[in-house]
């Protein structure tokens, strides 16, 4: 009887494939920027979905105002559709049950959508509209604030995720979060470097960099419009610099 030995071989093969997939995703997300982040995140979702042999993997993010939810990245198994427009600008009130769990940094495992509790009736309606039969939702926190959540679902068959599978899913989620965090930090650094702190407008350094890129025969000739604010010093002297700042912000807007 070689059943036990075969089982050990399968487990070793699974662990090897997990480590290989994790290494590929981690390596790919080391260098993220505004130009490649969407492609890299979607590629990571594809690798994770194929590893677990699930139907769909996708990310839903909270808006900056924290009042709506929208799908931003997704992958679907061949032959499985995904109506992303159904997950755009959804009021958080429709996910009140799930958000109450997710904000506590706890995952949600739903083996059968049809058997969801009455408290989750709003979520159940949304999930049924997407033909979801089973799913796991992992929260995504950045700087101790809920950024969104990572969803893995099944639409063809019901799927019961084991505790070990969920543990591995959480590891993949952490890698995705790391990629988003790097992108957000890089964007903040870029904004601090190239944008005026008061008005949010691009500054002189950005202009000088842009001029170097524009200075090619294909772009010539080009024009520059200059403008200034009459009476800014008078405003500062008469009403104080706080009022002068308000004037600058209003003109910038």
PDB file of C-alpha atoms in Angstrom:
ATOM      1  CA  UNK A   1       0.000   0.000   0.000  1.00  0.00           C
ATOM      2  CA  UNK A   2       1.723   3.204  -1.220  1.00  0.00           C
ATOM      3  CA  UNK A   3      -1.230   5.514  -0.536  1.00  0.00           C
ATOM      4  CA  UNK A   4       0.561   7.443   2.238  1.00  0.00           C
ATOM      5  CA  UNK A   5       3.697   7.916   0.145  1.00  0.00           C
ATOM      6  CA  UNK A   6       1.661   9.172  -2.817  1.00  0.00           C
ATOM      7  CA  UNK A   7      -0.190  11.588  -0.528  1.00  0.00           C
ATOM      8  CA  UNK A   8       3.131  12.956   0.751  1.00  0.00           C
ATOM      9  CA  UNK A   9       4.365  13.381  -2.825  1.00  0.00           C
ATOM     10  CA  UNK A  10       1.209  15.331  -3.729  1.00  0.00           C
ATOM     11  CA  UNK A  11       1.590  17.557  -0.680  1.00  0.00           C
ATOM     12  CA  UNK A  12       5.230  18.265  -1.533  1.00  0.00           C
ATOM     13  CA  UNK A  13       4.280  19.043  -5.125  1.00  0.00           C
ATOM     14  CA  UNK A  14       1.547  21.399  -3.912  1.00  0.00           C
ATOM     15  CA  UNK A  15       3.938  23.186  -1.537  1.00  0.00           C
ATOM     16  CA  UNK A  16       6.551  23.513  -4.289  1.00  0.00           C
ATOM     17  CA  UNK A  17       3.986  24.988  -6.687  1.00  0.00           C
ATOM     18  CA  UNK A  18       2.794  27.392  -3.977  1.00  0.00           C
ATOM     19  CA  UNK A  19       6.330  28.623  -3.264  1.00  0.00           C
ATOM     20  CA  UNK A  20       7.047  28.991  -6.988  1.00  0.00           C
ATOM     21  CA  UNK A  21       3.858  30.981  -7.628  1.00  0.00           C
ATOM     22  CA  UNK A  22       4.436  33.152  -4.556  1.00  0.00           C
ATOM     23  CA  UNK A  23       8.018  33.889  -5.650  1.00  0.00           C
ATOM     24  CA  UNK A  24       6.887  34.835  -9.165  1.00  0.00           C
ATOM     25  CA  UNK A  25       4.209  37.227  -7.907  1.00  0.00           C
ATOM     26  CA  UNK A  26       6.483  38.772  -5.252  1.00  0.00           C
ATOM     27  CA  UNK A  27       9.236  39.334  -7.805  1.00  0.00           C
ATOM     28  CA  UNK A  28       6.841  40.847 -10.342  1.00  0.00           C
ATOM     29  CA  UNK A  29       5.421  43.300  -7.791  1.00  0.00           C
ATOM     30  CA  UNK A  30       8.818  44.556  -6.604  1.00  0.00           C
ATOM     31  CA  UNK A  31       8.894  47.290  -9.239  1.00  0.00           C
ATOM     32  CA  UNK A  32       5.421  48.816  -9.538  1.00  0.00           C
ATOM     33  CA  UNK A  33       4.527  52.237 -10.857  1.00  0.00           C
ATOM     34  CA  UNK A  34       1.504  54.060 -12.257  1.00  0.00           C
ATOM     35  CA  UNK A  35       2.224  52.710 -15.753  1.00  0.00           C
ATOM     36  CA  UNK A  36       2.383  49.007 -14.885  1.00  0.00           C
ATOM     37  CA  UNK A  37       0.461  48.458 -11.649  1.00  0.00           C
ATOM     38  CA  UNK A  38      -2.849  47.455 -13.288  1.00  0.00           C
ATOM     39  CA  UNK A  39      -1.145  44.926 -15.574  1.00  0.00           C
ATOM     40  CA  UNK A  40       0.960  43.488 -12.725  1.00  0.00           C
ATOM     41  CA  UNK A  41      -1.973  43.172 -10.304  1.00  0.00           C
ATOM     42  CA  UNK A  42      -4.180  41.501 -12.941  1.00  0.00           C
ATOM     43  CA  UNK A  43      -1.325  39.121 -13.779  1.00  0.00           C
ATOM     44  CA  UNK A  44      -0.991  38.246 -10.074  1.00  0.00           C
ATOM     45  CA  UNK A  45      -4.744  37.578  -9.869  1.00  0.00           C
ATOM     46  CA  UNK A  46      -4.426  35.221 -12.845  1.00  0.00           C
ATOM     47  CA  UNK A  47      -1.593  33.242 -11.227  1.00  0.00           C
ATOM     48  CA  UNK A  48      -3.444  32.964  -7.909  1.00  0.00           C
ATOM     49  CA  UNK A  49      -6.707  31.946  -9.586  1.00  0.00           C
ATOM     50  CA  UNK A  50      -4.999  29.257 -11.655  1.00  0.00           C
ATOM     51  CA  UNK A  51      -3.065  27.949  -8.636  1.00  0.00           C
ATOM     52  CA  UNK A  52      -6.256  27.391  -6.603  1.00  0.00           C
ATOM     53  CA  UNK A  53      -8.272  26.397  -9.688  1.00  0.00           C
ATOM     54  CA  UNK A  54     -11.031  28.859  -8.826  1.00  0.00           C
ATOM     55  CA  UNK A  55     -13.338  30.631 -11.279  1.00  0.00           C
ATOM     56  CA  UNK A  56     -12.586  34.277 -10.509  1.00  0.00           C
ATOM     57  CA  UNK A  57     -10.279  36.416  -8.412  1.00  0.00           C
ATOM     58  CA  UNK A  58     -10.729  40.162  -8.101  1.00  0.00           C
ATOM     59  CA  UNK A  59     -10.184  43.232  -5.952  1.00  0.00           C
ATOM     60  CA  UNK A  60     -12.841  45.629  -4.686  1.00  0.00           C
ATOM     61  CA  UNK A  61     -11.647  48.971  -3.329  1.00  0.00           C
ATOM     62  CA  UNK A  62     -13.241  51.560  -1.075  1.00  0.00           C
ATOM     63  CA  UNK A  63     -13.524  55.065  -2.497  1.00  0.00           C
ATOM     64  CA  UNK A  64     -11.427  57.828  -0.919  1.00  0.00           C
ATOM     65  CA  UNK A  65     -14.579  59.065   0.830  1.00  0.00           C
ATOM     66  CA  UNK A  66     -15.199  55.488   2.106  1.00  0.00           C
ATOM     67  CA  UNK A  67     -18.821  55.643   0.940  1.00  0.00           C
ATOM     68  CA  UNK A  68     -18.770  53.405  -2.164  1.00  0.00           C
ATOM     69  CA  UNK A  69     -17.133  50.182  -3.379  1.00  0.00           C
ATOM     70  CA  UNK A  70     -15.837  49.451  -6.889  1.00  0.00           C
ATOM     71  CA  UNK A  71     -14.112  46.576  -8.648  1.00  0.00           C
ATOM     72  CA  UNK A  72     -10.684  47.734  -9.873  1.00  0.00           C
ATOM     73  CA  UNK A  73      -8.873  44.548 -10.966  1.00  0.00           C
ATOM     74  CA  UNK A  74     -10.129  41.099 -11.941  1.00  0.00           C
ATOM     75  CA  UNK A  75      -9.305  37.772 -13.550  1.00  0.00           C
ATOM     76  CA  UNK A  76     -11.720  35.097 -14.812  1.00  0.00           C
ATOM     77  CA  UNK A  77     -11.164  31.480 -15.729  1.00  0.00           C
ATOM     78  CA  UNK A  78     -11.623  30.746 -19.425  1.00  0.00           C
ATOM     79  CA  UNK A  79     -15.319  30.343 -20.168  1.00  0.00           C
ATOM     80  CA  UNK A  80     -16.371  32.262 -17.043  1.00  0.00           C
ATOM     81  CA  UNK A  81     -17.662  35.802 -17.481  1.00  0.00           C
ATOM     82  CA  UNK A  82     -17.526  38.727 -15.091  1.00  0.00           C
ATOM     83  CA  UNK A  83     -19.836  41.734 -15.231  1.00  0.00           C
ATOM     84  CA  UNK A  84     -17.518  44.242 -13.561  1.00  0.00           C
ATOM     85  CA  UNK A  85     -20.000  47.073 -14.132  1.00  0.00           C
ATOM     86  CA  UNK A  86     -22.268  45.471 -11.507  1.00  0.00           C
ATOM     87  CA  UNK A  87     -19.557  46.143  -8.927  1.00  0.00           C
ATOM     88  CA  UNK A  88     -19.025  49.849  -9.573  1.00  0.00           C
ATOM     89  CA  UNK A  89     -19.879  52.646  -7.115  1.00  0.00           C
ATOM     90  CA  UNK A  90     -21.946  50.395  -4.870  1.00  0.00           C
ATOM     91  CA  UNK A  91     -22.982  52.177  -1.639  1.00  0.00           C
ATOM     92  CA  UNK A  92     -21.230  50.659   1.393  1.00  0.00           C
ATOM     93  CA  UNK A  93     -24.686  50.222   2.964  1.00  0.00           C
ATOM     94  CA  UNK A  94     -25.180  47.217   0.660  1.00  0.00           C
ATOM     95  CA  UNK A  95     -22.135  45.570   2.253  1.00  0.00           C
ATOM     96  CA  UNK A  96     -22.752  46.582   5.878  1.00  0.00           C
ATOM     97  CA  UNK A  97     -22.770  42.965   7.150  1.00  0.00           C
ATOM     98  CA  UNK A  98     -19.516  42.011   5.434  1.00  0.00           C
ATOM     99  CA  UNK A  99     -17.741  45.316   6.182  1.00  0.00           C
ATOM    100  CA  UNK A 100     -18.525  44.905   9.871  1.00  0.00           C
ATOM    101  CA  UNK A 101     -16.483  41.680   9.752  1.00  0.00           C
ATOM    102  CA  UNK A 102     -13.757  42.907   7.401  1.00  0.00           C
ATOM    103  CA  UNK A 103     -12.944  46.064   9.413  1.00  0.00           C
ATOM    104  CA  UNK A 104     -11.978  43.704  12.245  1.00  0.00           C
ATOM    105  CA  UNK A 105      -9.403  42.203   9.870  1.00  0.00           C
ATOM    106  CA  UNK A 106     -11.278  38.889   9.646  1.00  0.00           C
ATOM    107  CA  UNK A 107     -11.902  36.883   6.482  1.00  0.00           C
ATOM    108  CA  UNK A 108     -15.329  35.773   5.255  1.00  0.00           C
ATOM    109  CA  UNK A 109     -15.867  32.208   4.009  1.00  0.00           C
ATOM    110  CA  UNK A 110     -19.220  31.493   2.349  1.00  0.00           C
ATOM    111  CA  UNK A 111     -19.497  27.870   1.101  1.00  0.00           C
ATOM    112  CA  UNK A 112     -23.076  28.391  -0.135  1.00  0.00           C
ATOM    113  CA  UNK A 113     -24.434  31.829  -1.061  1.00  0.00           C
ATOM    114  CA  UNK A 114     -28.011  30.477  -0.998  1.00  0.00           C
ATOM    115  CA  UNK A 115     -27.663  29.757   2.731  1.00  0.00           C
ATOM    116  CA  UNK A 116     -26.446  33.217   3.770  1.00  0.00           C
ATOM    117  CA  UNK A 117     -28.158  34.660   6.853  1.00  0.00           C
ATOM    118  CA  UNK A 118     -30.906  37.270   6.799  1.00  0.00           C
ATOM    119  CA  UNK A 119     -28.418  39.853   8.107  1.00  0.00           C
ATOM    120  CA  UNK A 120     -26.519  39.475   4.821  1.00  0.00           C
ATOM    121  CA  UNK A 121     -29.563  39.820   2.562  1.00  0.00           C
ATOM    122  CA  UNK A 122     -28.157  42.891   0.752  1.00  0.00           C
ATOM    123  CA  UNK A 123     -24.851  41.120   0.024  1.00  0.00           C
ATOM    124  CA  UNK A 124     -26.689  37.962  -1.006  1.00  0.00           C
ATOM    125  CA  UNK A 125     -28.628  39.905  -3.665  1.00  0.00           C
ATOM    126  CA  UNK A 126     -25.421  41.371  -5.126  1.00  0.00           C
ATOM    127  CA  UNK A 127     -23.627  38.008  -5.105  1.00  0.00           C
ATOM    128  CA  UNK A 128     -26.542  36.225  -6.760  1.00  0.00           C
ATOM    129  CA  UNK A 129     -26.597  38.846  -9.523  1.00  0.00           C
ATOM    130  CA  UNK A 130     -22.987  37.822 -10.223  1.00  0.00           C
ATOM    131  CA  UNK A 131     -23.942  34.098 -10.276  1.00  0.00           C
ATOM    132  CA  UNK A 132     -21.643  33.397  -7.313  1.00  0.00           C
ATOM    133  CA  UNK A 133     -22.158  30.077  -5.523  1.00  0.00           C
ATOM    134  CA  UNK A 134     -19.227  30.141  -3.070  1.00  0.00           C
ATOM    135  CA  UNK A 135     -16.577  32.691  -2.139  1.00  0.00           C
ATOM    136  CA  UNK A 136     -13.873  33.799   0.249  1.00  0.00           C
ATOM    137  CA  UNK A 137     -13.246  37.475   1.028  1.00  0.00           C
ATOM    138  CA  UNK A 138      -9.962  38.671   2.535  1.00  0.00           C
ATOM    139  CA  UNK A 139      -9.667  42.222   3.903  1.00  0.00           C
ATOM    140  CA  UNK A 140      -6.885  44.486   2.618  1.00  0.00           C
ATOM    141  CA  UNK A 141      -5.463  46.965   5.118  1.00  0.00           C
ATOM    142  CA  UNK A 142      -2.966  49.715   4.263  1.00  0.00           C
ATOM    143  CA  UNK A 143      -1.603  51.829   7.123  1.00  0.00           C
ATOM    144  CA  UNK A 144      -4.160  50.295   9.500  1.00  0.00           C
ATOM    145  CA  UNK A 145      -7.105  51.386   7.360  1.00  0.00           C
ATOM    146  CA  UNK A 146      -9.380  49.147   5.285  1.00  0.00           C
ATOM    147  CA  UNK A 147      -8.319  49.740   1.673  1.00  0.00           C
ATOM    148  CA  UNK A 148     -10.588  47.145   0.103  1.00  0.00           C
ATOM    149  CA  UNK A 149     -10.902  43.386  -0.126  1.00  0.00           C
ATOM    150  CA  UNK A 150      -9.695  40.455  -2.192  1.00  0.00           C
ATOM    151  CA  UNK A 151     -12.416  38.079  -3.453  1.00  0.00           C
ATOM    152  CA  UNK A 152     -12.084  34.492  -4.684  1.00  0.00           C
ATOM    153  CA  UNK A 153     -15.289  32.932  -5.961  1.00  0.00           C
ATOM    154  CA  UNK A 154     -16.818  29.929  -7.688  1.00  0.00           C
ATOM    155  CA  UNK A 155     -19.709  30.226 -10.127  1.00  0.00           C
ATOM    156  CA  UNK A 156     -19.851  26.770 -11.702  1.00  0.00           C
ATOM    157  CA  UNK A 157     -19.754  24.640  -8.550  1.00  0.00           C
ATOM    158  CA  UNK A 158     -19.942  25.179  -4.811  1.00  0.00           C
ATOM    159  CA  UNK A 159     -16.508  25.235  -3.239  1.00  0.00           C
ATOM    160  CA  UNK A 160     -15.577  24.767   0.416  1.00  0.00           C
ATOM    161  CA  UNK A 161     -12.215  26.390   1.154  1.00  0.00           C
ATOM    162  CA  UNK A 162     -10.210  24.616   3.847  1.00  0.00           C
ATOM    163  CA  UNK A 163      -8.462  26.516   6.652  1.00  0.00           C
ATOM    164  CA  UNK A 164      -5.106  25.719   5.022  1.00  0.00           C
ATOM    165  CA  UNK A 165      -6.251  27.106   1.668  1.00  0.00           C
ATOM    166  CA  UNK A 166      -7.497  30.273   3.353  1.00  0.00           C
ATOM    167  CA  UNK A 167      -4.150  30.623   5.152  1.00  0.00           C
ATOM    168  CA  UNK A 168      -2.341  30.454   1.810  1.00  0.00           C
ATOM    169  CA  UNK A 169      -4.832  32.893   0.282  1.00  0.00           C
ATOM    170  CA  UNK A 170      -4.011  35.341   3.092  1.00  0.00           C
ATOM    171  CA  UNK A 171      -0.308  35.074   2.225  1.00  0.00           C
ATOM    172  CA  UNK A 172      -1.068  35.927  -1.406  1.00  0.00           C
ATOM    173  CA  UNK A 173      -3.280  38.795  -0.215  1.00  0.00           C
ATOM    174  CA  UNK A 174      -0.395  40.217   1.827  1.00  0.00           C
ATOM    175  CA  UNK A 175       1.811  40.223  -1.282  1.00  0.00           C
ATOM    176  CA  UNK A 176      -0.879  42.068  -3.274  1.00  0.00           C
ATOM    177  CA  UNK A 177      -1.230  44.603  -0.424  1.00  0.00           C
ATOM    178  CA  UNK A 178       2.536  45.144  -0.492  1.00  0.00           C
ATOM    179  CA  UNK A 179       2.338  45.961  -4.212  1.00  0.00           C
ATOM    180  CA  UNK A 180      -0.450  48.491  -3.662  1.00  0.00           C
ATOM    181  CA  UNK A 181       1.424  50.040  -0.713  1.00  0.00           C
ATOM    182  CA  UNK A 182       4.546  50.575  -2.815  1.00  0.00           C
ATOM    183  CA  UNK A 183       2.483  52.171  -5.569  1.00  0.00           C
ATOM    184  CA  UNK A 184       0.730  54.514  -3.101  1.00  0.00           C
ATOM    185  CA  UNK A 185       4.028  55.476  -1.422  1.00  0.00           C
ATOM    186  CA  UNK A 186       5.689  56.107  -4.794  1.00  0.00           C
ATOM    187  CA  UNK A 187       2.749  58.269  -5.860  1.00  0.00           C
ATOM    188  CA  UNK A 188       2.990  60.309  -2.642  1.00  0.00           C
ATOM    189  CA  UNK A 189       6.734  60.811  -3.159  1.00  0.00           C
ATOM    190  CA  UNK A 190       6.132  61.857  -6.757  1.00  0.00           C
ATOM    191  CA  UNK A 191       3.403  64.278  -5.669  1.00  0.00           C
ATOM    192  CA  UNK A 192       5.685  65.781  -3.016  1.00  0.00           C
ATOM    193  CA  UNK A 193       8.445  66.152  -5.605  1.00  0.00           C
ATOM    194  CA  UNK A 194       6.426  67.530  -8.497  1.00  0.00           C
ATOM    195  CA  UNK A 195       3.425  69.240  -6.883  1.00  0.00           C
ATOM    196  CA  UNK A 196       2.994  72.421  -4.877  1.00  0.00           C
ATOM    197  CA  UNK A 197       2.038  71.532  -1.316  1.00  0.00           C
ATOM    198  CA  UNK A 198      -0.507  74.351  -0.965  1.00  0.00           C
ATOM    199  CA  UNK A 199      -2.433  74.225  -4.240  1.00  0.00           C
ATOM    200  CA  UNK A 200      -1.705  70.720  -5.546  1.00  0.00           C
ATOM    201  CA  UNK A 201      -0.628  72.180  -8.897  1.00  0.00           C
ATOM    202  CA  UNK A 202       2.493  70.928 -10.680  1.00  0.00           C
ATOM    203  CA  UNK A 203       5.572  72.921  -9.688  1.00  0.00           C
ATOM    204  CA  UNK A 204       8.656  74.338 -11.412  1.00  0.00           C
ATOM    205  CA  UNK A 205      10.610  71.066 -11.159  1.00  0.00           C
ATOM    206  CA  UNK A 206       7.822  69.251 -13.000  1.00  0.00           C
ATOM    207  CA  UNK A 207       7.731  71.992 -15.640  1.00  0.00           C
ATOM    208  CA  UNK A 208      11.493  71.745 -16.220  1.00  0.00           C
ATOM    209  CA  UNK A 209      11.271  67.956 -16.589  1.00  0.00           C
ATOM    210  CA  UNK A 210       8.301  68.304 -18.951  1.00  0.00           C
ATOM    211  CA  UNK A 211      10.112  70.869 -21.098  1.00  0.00           C
ATOM    212  CA  UNK A 212      13.014  68.453 -21.567  1.00  0.00           C
ATOM    213  CA  UNK A 213      10.610  65.763 -22.777  1.00  0.00           C
ATOM    214  CA  UNK A 214       8.695  68.185 -25.002  1.00  0.00           C
ATOM    215  CA  UNK A 215      11.830  69.599 -26.616  1.00  0.00           C
ATOM    216  CA  UNK A 216      11.767  67.414 -29.719  1.00  0.00           C
ATOM    217  CA  UNK A 217      11.160  68.302 -33.363  1.00  0.00           C
ATOM    218  CA  UNK A 218       7.887  66.367 -33.371  1.00  0.00           C
ATOM    219  CA  UNK A 219       6.461  68.584 -30.604  1.00  0.00           C
ATOM    220  CA  UNK A 220       7.678  71.938 -31.935  1.00  0.00           C
ATOM    221  CA  UNK A 221       6.390  74.553 -31.975  1.00  0.00           C
ATOM    222  CA  UNK A 222       4.527  74.709 -28.654  1.00  0.00           C
ATOM    223  CA  UNK A 223       3.293  77.645 -26.591  1.00  0.00           C
ATOM    224  CA  UNK A 224       3.239  78.503 -22.897  1.00  0.00           C
ATOM    225  CA  UNK A 225       0.587  80.614 -21.197  1.00  0.00           C
ATOM    226  CA  UNK A 226       1.783  82.606 -18.164  1.00  0.00           C
ATOM    227  CA  UNK A 227      -0.498  84.148 -15.566  1.00  0.00           C
ATOM    228  CA  UNK A 228      -0.137  85.823 -12.196  1.00  0.00           C
ATOM    229  CA  UNK A 229      -2.366  87.183  -9.433  1.00  0.00           C
ATOM    230  CA  UNK A 230      -2.643  90.939  -9.076  1.00  0.00           C
ATOM    231  CA  UNK A 231      -2.836  92.194  -5.503  1.00  0.00           C
ATOM    232  CA  UNK A 232      -1.613  89.046  -3.746  1.00  0.00           C
ATOM    233  CA  UNK A 233       0.857  91.002  -1.593  1.00  0.00           C
ATOM    234  CA  UNK A 234      -1.878  93.515  -0.769  1.00  0.00           C
ATOM    235  CA  UNK A 235      -4.188  90.677   0.274  1.00  0.00           C
ATOM    236  CA  UNK A 236      -1.467  89.190   2.511  1.00  0.00           C
ATOM    237  CA  UNK A 237      -0.694  92.576   4.082  1.00  0.00           C
ATOM    238  CA  UNK A 238      -4.305  93.613   4.609  1.00  0.00           C
ATOM    239  CA  UNK A 239      -5.974  90.302   5.545  1.00  0.00           C
ATOM    240  CA  UNK A 240      -3.091  88.016   6.537  1.00  0.00           C
ATOM    241  CA  UNK A 241      -1.321  85.120   4.851  1.00  0.00           C
ATOM    242  CA  UNK A 242      -4.149  82.697   5.600  1.00  0.00           C
ATOM    243  CA  UNK A 243      -6.440  84.730   3.348  1.00  0.00           C
ATOM    244  CA  UNK A 244      -3.640  84.942   0.771  1.00  0.00           C
ATOM    245  CA  UNK A 245      -3.432  81.141   0.800  1.00  0.00           C
ATOM    246  CA  UNK A 246      -7.192  80.906   0.238  1.00  0.00           C
ATOM    247  CA  UNK A 247      -6.818  83.243  -2.745  1.00  0.00           C
ATOM    248  CA  UNK A 248      -4.036  81.057  -4.214  1.00  0.00           C
ATOM    249  CA  UNK A 249      -6.124  77.922  -3.752  1.00  0.00           C
ATOM    250  CA  UNK A 250      -9.164  79.521  -5.388  1.00  0.00           C
ATOM    251  CA  UNK A 251      -7.149  80.663  -8.413  1.00  0.00           C
ATOM    252  CA  UNK A 252      -5.457  77.242  -8.669  1.00  0.00           C
ATOM    253  CA  UNK A 253      -8.857  75.533  -8.637  1.00  0.00           C
TER     254      UNK A 253
END
